[in-house]
């Protein structure tokens, strides 16, 4: 799974990492590297091993076997040193509800030993950037879910991490909060922050991740840039067509050379093929010969969601 | 794990423990379970013991001080970790560069400070409202401080089982604390208790703190003073080591 990164370039290096809970193998011999300044997406269905992987890398649980380093520090032998470089926004974590927004920030910064002048100035800057400055003195329990998640991100960033672990950071959030969090993460990444992002949101992963790993049943199924992953799943390319009035008979569509599969929903036809250009031409010729009028005809590349479904076993013709 | 001795790392870990102490002061000192089991409980025990009985102040005040110390110093530990697990803040805490040992040190310090501070109240009330007097102030101070450290370690040990509800751990802690209260010479000096209690008393850390406090008020100590300090030190060391071990074992349970 190496992508040719040198030891120096890789901020996270995972080698044969496994974790078992009794008879269940939650993570099974995974290996990958994350380069400096990457936004690395970690995708997988529920129970695939995403959160277990994050928990191992962030020192919450011990691996059963294998090794991993963060900034060159072994997560087992130099756990404290490896954790000095990271900050985490866990999926199900919370801020201290009985502390004010400001106290929450300062507490996390103090735990990481950030000097007072730096934590005060960066705390104010982050609250401003994430729209929380006017809620600085509010108790965290008074914040909405979206604002709490913004505070979680602030509390992680005020510790001045080199690697940021985000576990489903925008799950269940309002559009504004989700968009703001994505914007801040992208901006900080442009300034050199490395981001390890686990998400179910394929659009989010496709938009902001430089590379993506798909984990399924505890094993890495695929790892590459979103574009390369999409191009690898050629069977998920398709031609989308809609006719004015009647459509051609399905058996005629299915018999067109190159068509792998046909799907139809609410008058929109999807013809899956590895050669969408030629199938689109054949479809146009067929509709002409049958005297039917095409309202729209498009060729489509697979989305990251298609790639995800393909690799996680729900993609049909894998 | 801190693999080798590096002064910079140890300094940062010590700082981390103090930050944990600060967090606990801000968050947990005024939580209802702490006030009920740490402050209200011993007051009512005292009243139940004292009312209608003609007990000399020299017997009551040291017992009251020891009991207040016992309940208050051991009240913080059983609350903090279960509360943090339930509130989902535990996972974030253990992913910071502060080791489990330093987090627990901060928790012990929280109980130590709370217990020592609250125990001053019965000392002052005893001086103002009764004829009890302190004959050895340094011994009283060291008895309170040593006892607070030991009982705070007990509290942290009791918080080790992975429960997401503080009430479960509070129940467990009272199952341990209440029986020990009655065999440690708080209400009745150990020498006046039945023979079987005399055998059980040395197993309770409270017996040694109680003996030191009684000695500070002029009673002849049941155990030699040096043995009391040694036993408090041993109890603290063993309970803290055990709590570090259990918390490491259970740190990710119930997340």
PDB file of N, CA and C in Angstrom, chain A residues 108-173:
ATOM      1  N   UNK A 108      -7.780  22.750  26.951  1.00  0.00           N
ATOM      2  CA  UNK A 108      -7.114  21.859  25.995  1.00  0.00           C
ATOM      3  C   UNK A 108      -5.709  22.379  25.661  1.00  0.00           C
ATOM      4  N   UNK A 109      -5.600  23.702  25.479  1.00  0.00           N
ATOM      5  CA  UNK A 109      -4.289  24.279  25.153  1.00  0.00           C
ATOM      6  C   UNK A 109      -3.305  24.040  26.302  1.00  0.00           C
ATOM      7  N   UNK A 110      -3.794  24.178  27.540  1.00  0.00           N
ATOM      8  CA  UNK A 110      -2.910  23.956  28.698  1.00  0.00           C
ATOM      9  C   UNK A 110      -2.466  22.502  28.777  1.00  0.00           C
ATOM     10  N   UNK A 111      -3.377  21.580  28.450  1.00  0.00           N
ATOM     11  CA  UNK A 111      -3.003  20.160  28.491  1.00  0.00           C
ATOM     12  C   UNK A 111      -1.878  19.854  27.499  1.00  0.00           C
ATOM     13  N   UNK A 112      -1.834  20.626  26.421  1.00  0.00           N
ATOM     14  CA  UNK A 112      -0.771  20.429  25.430  1.00  0.00           C
ATOM     15  C   UNK A 112       0.428  21.338  25.702  1.00  0.00           C
ATOM     16  N   UNK A 113       0.371  22.100  26.790  1.00  0.00           N
ATOM     17  CA  UNK A 113       1.510  22.938  27.165  1.00  0.00           C
ATOM     18  C   UNK A 113       1.734  24.136  26.263  1.00  0.00           C
ATOM     19  N   UNK A 114       0.653  24.644  25.624  1.00  0.00           N
ATOM     20  CA  UNK A 114       0.802  25.828  24.772  1.00  0.00           C
ATOM     21  C   UNK A 114       0.987  27.053  25.686  1.00  0.00           C
ATOM     22  N   UNK A 115       2.041  27.855  25.465  1.00  0.00           N
ATOM     23  CA  UNK A 115       2.271  29.015  26.336  1.00  0.00           C
ATOM     24  C   UNK A 115       1.073  29.979  26.341  1.00  0.00           C
ATOM     25  N   UNK A 116       0.918  30.681  27.461  1.00  0.00           N
ATOM     26  CA  UNK A 116      -0.271  31.495  27.705  1.00  0.00           C
ATOM     27  C   UNK A 116      -0.535  32.512  26.586  1.00  0.00           C
ATOM     28  N   UNK A 117       0.498  33.285  26.207  1.00  0.00           N
ATOM     29  CA  UNK A 117       0.247  34.333  25.204  1.00  0.00           C
ATOM     30  C   UNK A 117      -0.206  33.726  23.881  1.00  0.00           C
ATOM     31  N   UNK A 118       0.403  32.590  23.516  1.00  0.00           N
ATOM     32  CA  UNK A 118       0.025  31.947  22.241  1.00  0.00           C
ATOM     33  C   UNK A 118      -1.376  31.375  22.306  1.00  0.00           C
ATOM     34  N   UNK A 119      -1.736  30.747  23.460  1.00  0.00           N
ATOM     35  CA  UNK A 119      -3.069  30.125  23.511  1.00  0.00           C
ATOM     36  C   UNK A 119      -4.172  31.171  23.556  1.00  0.00           C
ATOM     37  N   UNK A 120      -3.886  32.326  24.170  1.00  0.00           N
ATOM     38  CA  UNK A 120      -4.898  33.383  24.219  1.00  0.00           C
ATOM     39  C   UNK A 120      -5.106  33.968  22.822  1.00  0.00           C
ATOM     40  N   UNK A 121      -4.014  34.282  22.142  1.00  0.00           N
ATOM     41  CA  UNK A 121      -4.172  34.918  20.820  1.00  0.00           C
ATOM     42  C   UNK A 121      -4.771  33.934  19.816  1.00  0.00           C
ATOM     43  N   UNK A 122      -4.289  32.689  19.813  1.00  0.00           N
ATOM     44  CA  UNK A 122      -4.850  31.751  18.817  1.00  0.00           C
ATOM     45  C   UNK A 122      -6.273  31.350  19.192  1.00  0.00           C
ATOM     46  N   UNK A 123      -6.587  31.323  20.498  1.00  0.00           N
ATOM     47  CA  UNK A 123      -7.962  31.023  20.914  1.00  0.00           C
ATOM     48  C   UNK A 123      -8.934  32.063  20.380  1.00  0.00           C
ATOM     49  N   UNK A 124      -8.560  33.333  20.518  1.00  0.00           N
ATOM     50  CA  UNK A 124      -9.451  34.396  20.027  1.00  0.00           C
ATOM     51  C   UNK A 124      -9.584  34.349  18.505  1.00  0.00           C
ATOM     52  N   UNK A 125      -8.459  34.099  17.850  1.00  0.00           N
ATOM     53  CA  UNK A 125      -8.488  34.037  16.380  1.00  0.00           C
ATOM     54  C   UNK A 125      -9.380  32.883  15.899  1.00  0.00           C
ATOM     55  N   UNK A 126      -9.267  31.732  16.572  1.00  0.00           N
ATOM     56  CA  UNK A 126     -10.068  30.574  16.143  1.00  0.00           C
ATOM     57  C   UNK A 126     -11.551  30.789  16.422  1.00  0.00           C
ATOM     58  N   UNK A 127     -11.859  31.370  17.581  1.00  0.00           N
ATOM     59  CA  UNK A 127     -13.275  31.630  17.893  1.00  0.00           C
ATOM     60  C   UNK A 127     -13.868  32.581  16.867  1.00  0.00           C
ATOM     61  N   UNK A 128     -13.071  33.576  16.482  1.00  0.00           N
ATOM     62  CA  UNK A 128     -13.524  34.523  15.464  1.00  0.00           C
ATOM     63  C   UNK A 128     -13.776  33.780  14.145  1.00  0.00           C
ATOM     64  N   UNK A 129     -12.798  32.966  13.741  1.00  0.00           N
ATOM     65  CA  UNK A 129     -12.903  32.267  12.453  1.00  0.00           C
ATOM     66  C   UNK A 129     -14.082  31.315  12.421  1.00  0.00           C
ATOM     67  N   UNK A 130     -14.414  30.724  13.545  1.00  0.00           N
ATOM     68  CA  UNK A 130     -15.500  29.744  13.561  1.00  0.00           C
ATOM     69  C   UNK A 130     -16.808  30.330  14.108  1.00  0.00           C
ATOM     70  N   UNK A 131     -16.860  31.651  14.161  1.00  0.00           N
ATOM     71  CA  UNK A 131     -18.118  32.331  14.509  1.00  0.00           C
ATOM     72  C   UNK A 131     -18.559  32.116  15.940  1.00  0.00           C
ATOM     73  N   UNK A 132     -17.611  31.970  16.862  1.00  0.00           N
ATOM     74  CA  UNK A 132     -17.976  31.704  18.259  1.00  0.00           C
ATOM     75  C   UNK A 132     -17.523  32.806  19.217  1.00  0.00           C
ATOM     76  N   UNK A 133     -16.907  33.847  18.682  1.00  0.00           N
ATOM     77  CA  UNK A 133     -16.328  34.854  19.577  1.00  0.00           C
ATOM     78  C   UNK A 133     -17.393  35.514  20.451  1.00  0.00           C
ATOM     79  N   UNK A 134     -18.575  35.722  19.879  1.00  0.00           N
ATOM     80  CA  UNK A 134     -19.633  36.369  20.683  1.00  0.00           C
ATOM     81  C   UNK A 134     -20.252  35.399  21.703  1.00  0.00           C
ATOM     82  N   UNK A 135     -19.857  34.119  21.646  1.00  0.00           N
ATOM     83  CA  UNK A 135     -20.342  33.135  22.638  1.00  0.00           C
ATOM     84  C   UNK A 135     -19.228  32.699  23.582  1.00  0.00           C
ATOM     85  N   UNK A 136     -18.179  33.485  23.607  1.00  0.00           N
ATOM     86  CA  UNK A 136     -16.970  33.142  24.363  1.00  0.00           C
ATOM     87  C   UNK A 136     -17.262  32.786  25.822  1.00  0.00           C
ATOM     88  N   UNK A 137     -18.168  33.541  26.450  1.00  0.00           N
ATOM     89  CA  UNK A 137     -18.426  33.330  27.882  1.00  0.00           C
ATOM     90  C   UNK A 137     -19.635  32.425  28.138  1.00  0.00           C
ATOM     91  N   UNK A 138     -20.269  31.949  27.073  1.00  0.00           N
ATOM     92  CA  UNK A 138     -21.433  31.048  27.261  1.00  0.00           C
ATOM     93  C   UNK A 138     -20.947  29.692  27.740  1.00  0.00           C
ATOM     94  N   UNK A 139     -21.781  29.043  28.564  1.00  0.00           N
ATOM     95  CA  UNK A 139     -21.497  27.657  28.932  1.00  0.00           C
ATOM     96  C   UNK A 139     -21.653  26.796  27.674  1.00  0.00           C
ATOM     97  N   UNK A 140     -20.807  25.784  27.532  1.00  0.00           N
ATOM     98  CA  UNK A 140     -20.858  24.938  26.331  1.00  0.00           C
ATOM     99  C   UNK A 140     -22.217  24.251  26.198  1.00  0.00           C
ATOM    100  N   UNK A 141     -22.902  23.997  27.335  1.00  0.00           N
ATOM    101  CA  UNK A 141     -24.187  23.295  27.247  1.00  0.00           C
ATOM    102  C   UNK A 141     -25.262  24.160  26.586  1.00  0.00           C
ATOM    103  N   UNK A 142     -24.992  25.468  26.482  1.00  0.00           N
ATOM    104  CA  UNK A 142     -25.973  26.358  25.851  1.00  0.00           C
ATOM    105  C   UNK A 142     -25.824  26.378  24.330  1.00  0.00           C
ATOM    106  N   UNK A 143     -24.809  25.714  23.799  1.00  0.00           N
ATOM    107  CA  UNK A 143     -24.577  25.749  22.352  1.00  0.00           C
ATOM    108  C   UNK A 143     -25.381  24.661  21.639  1.00  0.00           C
ATOM    109  N   UNK A 144     -25.715  24.948  20.376  1.00  0.00           N
ATOM    110  CA  UNK A 144     -26.378  23.931  19.547  1.00  0.00           C
ATOM    111  C   UNK A 144     -25.337  22.875  19.157  1.00  0.00           C
ATOM    112  N   UNK A 145     -25.813  21.789  18.540  1.00  0.00           N
ATOM    113  CA  UNK A 145     -24.888  20.713  18.142  1.00  0.00           C
ATOM    114  C   UNK A 145     -23.818  21.227  17.172  1.00  0.00           C
ATOM    115  N   UNK A 146     -24.271  22.053  16.225  1.00  0.00           N
ATOM    116  CA  UNK A 146     -23.328  22.589  15.240  1.00  0.00           C
ATOM    117  C   UNK A 146     -22.273  23.462  15.893  1.00  0.00           C
ATOM    118  N   UNK A 147     -22.702  24.305  16.847  1.00  0.00           N
ATOM    119  CA  UNK A 147     -21.748  25.190  17.521  1.00  0.00           C
ATOM    120  C   UNK A 147     -20.811  24.394  18.420  1.00  0.00           C
ATOM    121  N   UNK A 148     -21.352  23.322  19.042  1.00  0.00           N
ATOM    122  CA  UNK A 148     -20.482  22.474  19.875  1.00  0.00           C
ATOM    123  C   UNK A 148     -19.389  21.836  19.018  1.00  0.00           C
ATOM    124  N   UNK A 149     -19.785  21.397  17.815  1.00  0.00           N
ATOM    125  CA  UNK A 149     -18.795  20.760  16.942  1.00  0.00           C
ATOM    126  C   UNK A 149     -17.749  21.780  16.500  1.00  0.00           C
ATOM    127  N   UNK A 150     -18.191  23.019  16.284  1.00  0.00           N
ATOM    128  CA  UNK A 150     -17.217  24.069  15.949  1.00  0.00           C
ATOM    129  C   UNK A 150     -16.265  24.277  17.117  1.00  0.00           C
ATOM    130  N   UNK A 151     -16.820  24.244  18.339  1.00  0.00           N
ATOM    131  CA  UNK A 151     -15.981  24.415  19.527  1.00  0.00           C
ATOM    132  C   UNK A 151     -14.986  23.258  19.658  1.00  0.00           C
ATOM    133  N   UNK A 152     -15.464  22.052  19.342  1.00  0.00           N
ATOM    134  CA  UNK A 152     -14.555  20.886  19.376  1.00  0.00           C
ATOM    135  C   UNK A 152     -13.376  21.111  18.434  1.00  0.00           C
ATOM    136  N   UNK A 153     -13.691  21.643  17.252  1.00  0.00           N
ATOM    137  CA  UNK A 153     -12.625  21.889  16.272  1.00  0.00           C
ATOM    138  C   UNK A 153     -11.676  22.969  16.789  1.00  0.00           C
ATOM    139  N   UNK A 154     -12.249  24.042  17.361  1.00  0.00           N
ATOM    140  CA  UNK A 154     -11.411  25.101  17.953  1.00  0.00           C
ATOM    141  C   UNK A 154     -10.501  24.517  19.022  1.00  0.00           C
ATOM    142  N   UNK A 155     -11.081  23.674  19.893  1.00  0.00           N
ATOM    143  CA  UNK A 155     -10.323  23.109  21.019  1.00  0.00           C
ATOM    144  C   UNK A 155      -9.202  22.205  20.509  1.00  0.00           C
ATOM    145  N   UNK A 156      -9.420  21.586  19.357  1.00  0.00           N
ATOM    146  CA  UNK A 156      -8.357  20.753  18.768  1.00  0.00           C
ATOM    147  C   UNK A 156      -7.279  21.640  18.153  1.00  0.00           C
ATOM    148  N   UNK A 157      -7.706  22.689  17.450  1.00  0.00           N
ATOM    149  CA  UNK A 157      -6.736  23.514  16.717  1.00  0.00           C
ATOM    150  C   UNK A 157      -5.918  24.421  17.622  1.00  0.00           C
ATOM    151  N   UNK A 158      -6.483  24.791  18.763  1.00  0.00           N
ATOM    152  CA  UNK A 158      -5.749  25.685  19.670  1.00  0.00           C
ATOM    153  C   UNK A 158      -4.526  24.990  20.273  1.00  0.00           C
ATOM    154  N   UNK A 159      -4.475  23.665  20.138  1.00  0.00           N
ATOM    155  CA  UNK A 159      -3.321  22.914  20.651  1.00  0.00           C
ATOM    156  C   UNK A 159      -2.158  22.908  19.653  1.00  0.00           C
ATOM    157  N   UNK A 160      -2.345  23.595  18.535  1.00  0.00           N
ATOM    158  CA  UNK A 160      -1.308  23.744  17.499  1.00  0.00           C
ATOM    159  C   UNK A 160      -0.810  22.397  16.973  1.00  0.00           C
ATOM    160  N   UNK A 161      -1.733  21.552  16.487  1.00  0.00           N
ATOM    161  CA  UNK A 161      -1.313  20.219  16.037  1.00  0.00           C
ATOM    162  C   UNK A 161      -0.644  20.263  14.663  1.00  0.00           C
ATOM    163  N   UNK A 162       0.148  19.237  14.399  1.00  0.00           N
ATOM    164  CA  UNK A 162       0.686  19.066  13.045  1.00  0.00           C
ATOM    165  C   UNK A 162      -0.197  18.099  12.270  1.00  0.00           C
ATOM    166  N   UNK A 163      -0.872  17.222  13.003  1.00  0.00           N
ATOM    167  CA  UNK A 163      -1.805  16.272  12.374  1.00  0.00           C
ATOM    168  C   UNK A 163      -3.146  16.379  13.096  1.00  0.00           C
ATOM    169  N   UNK A 164      -4.198  16.535  12.308  1.00  0.00           N
ATOM    170  CA  UNK A 164      -5.534  16.663  12.899  1.00  0.00           C
ATOM    171  C   UNK A 164      -6.367  15.440  12.506  1.00  0.00           C
ATOM    172  N   UNK A 165      -6.857  14.729  13.502  1.00  0.00           N
ATOM    173  CA  UNK A 165      -7.751  13.592  13.250  1.00  0.00           C
ATOM    174  C   UNK A 165      -9.186  14.062  13.394  1.00  0.00           C
ATOM    175  N   UNK A 166      -9.947  13.891  12.332  1.00  0.00           N
ATOM    176  CA  UNK A 166     -11.361  14.278  12.359  1.00  0.00           C
ATOM    177  C   UNK A 166     -12.194  13.029  12.111  1.00  0.00           C
ATOM    178  N   UNK A 167     -12.989  12.644  13.094  1.00  0.00           N
ATOM    179  CA  UNK A 167     -13.826  11.454  12.950  1.00  0.00           C
ATOM    180  C   UNK A 167     -15.267  11.904  12.741  1.00  0.00           C
ATOM    181  N   UNK A 168     -15.736  11.818  11.516  1.00  0.00           N
ATOM    182  CA  UNK A 168     -17.092  12.256  11.145  1.00  0.00           C
ATOM    183  C   UNK A 168     -17.362  13.678  11.634  1.00  0.00           C
ATOM    184  N   UNK A 169     -16.559  14.650  11.210  1.00  0.00           N
ATOM    185  CA  UNK A 169     -16.685  15.985  11.809  1.00  0.00           C
ATOM    186  C   UNK A 169     -17.968  16.715  11.444  1.00  0.00           C
ATOM    187  N   UNK A 170     -18.576  16.383  10.308  1.00  0.00           N
ATOM    188  CA  UNK A 170     -19.758  17.153   9.897  1.00  0.00           C
ATOM    189  C   UNK A 170     -21.029  16.312   9.954  1.00  0.00           C
ATOM    190  N   UNK A 171     -20.929  15.135  10.552  1.00  0.00           N
ATOM    191  CA  UNK A 171     -22.094  14.239  10.599  1.00  0.00           C
ATOM    192  C   UNK A 171     -23.235  14.872  11.402  1.00  0.00           C
ATOM    193  N   UNK A 172     -24.373  14.975  10.765  1.00  0.00           N
ATOM    194  CA  UNK A 172     -25.570  15.485  11.433  1.00  0.00           C
ATOM    195  C   UNK A 172     -25.572  16.977  11.705  1.00  0.00           C
ATOM    196  N   UNK A 173     -24.691  17.723  11.044  1.00  0.00           N
ATOM    197  CA  UNK A 173     -24.634  19.168  11.306  1.00  0.00           C
ATOM    198  C   UNK A 173     -25.477  19.947  10.307  1.00  0.00           C
TER     199      UNK A 173
END
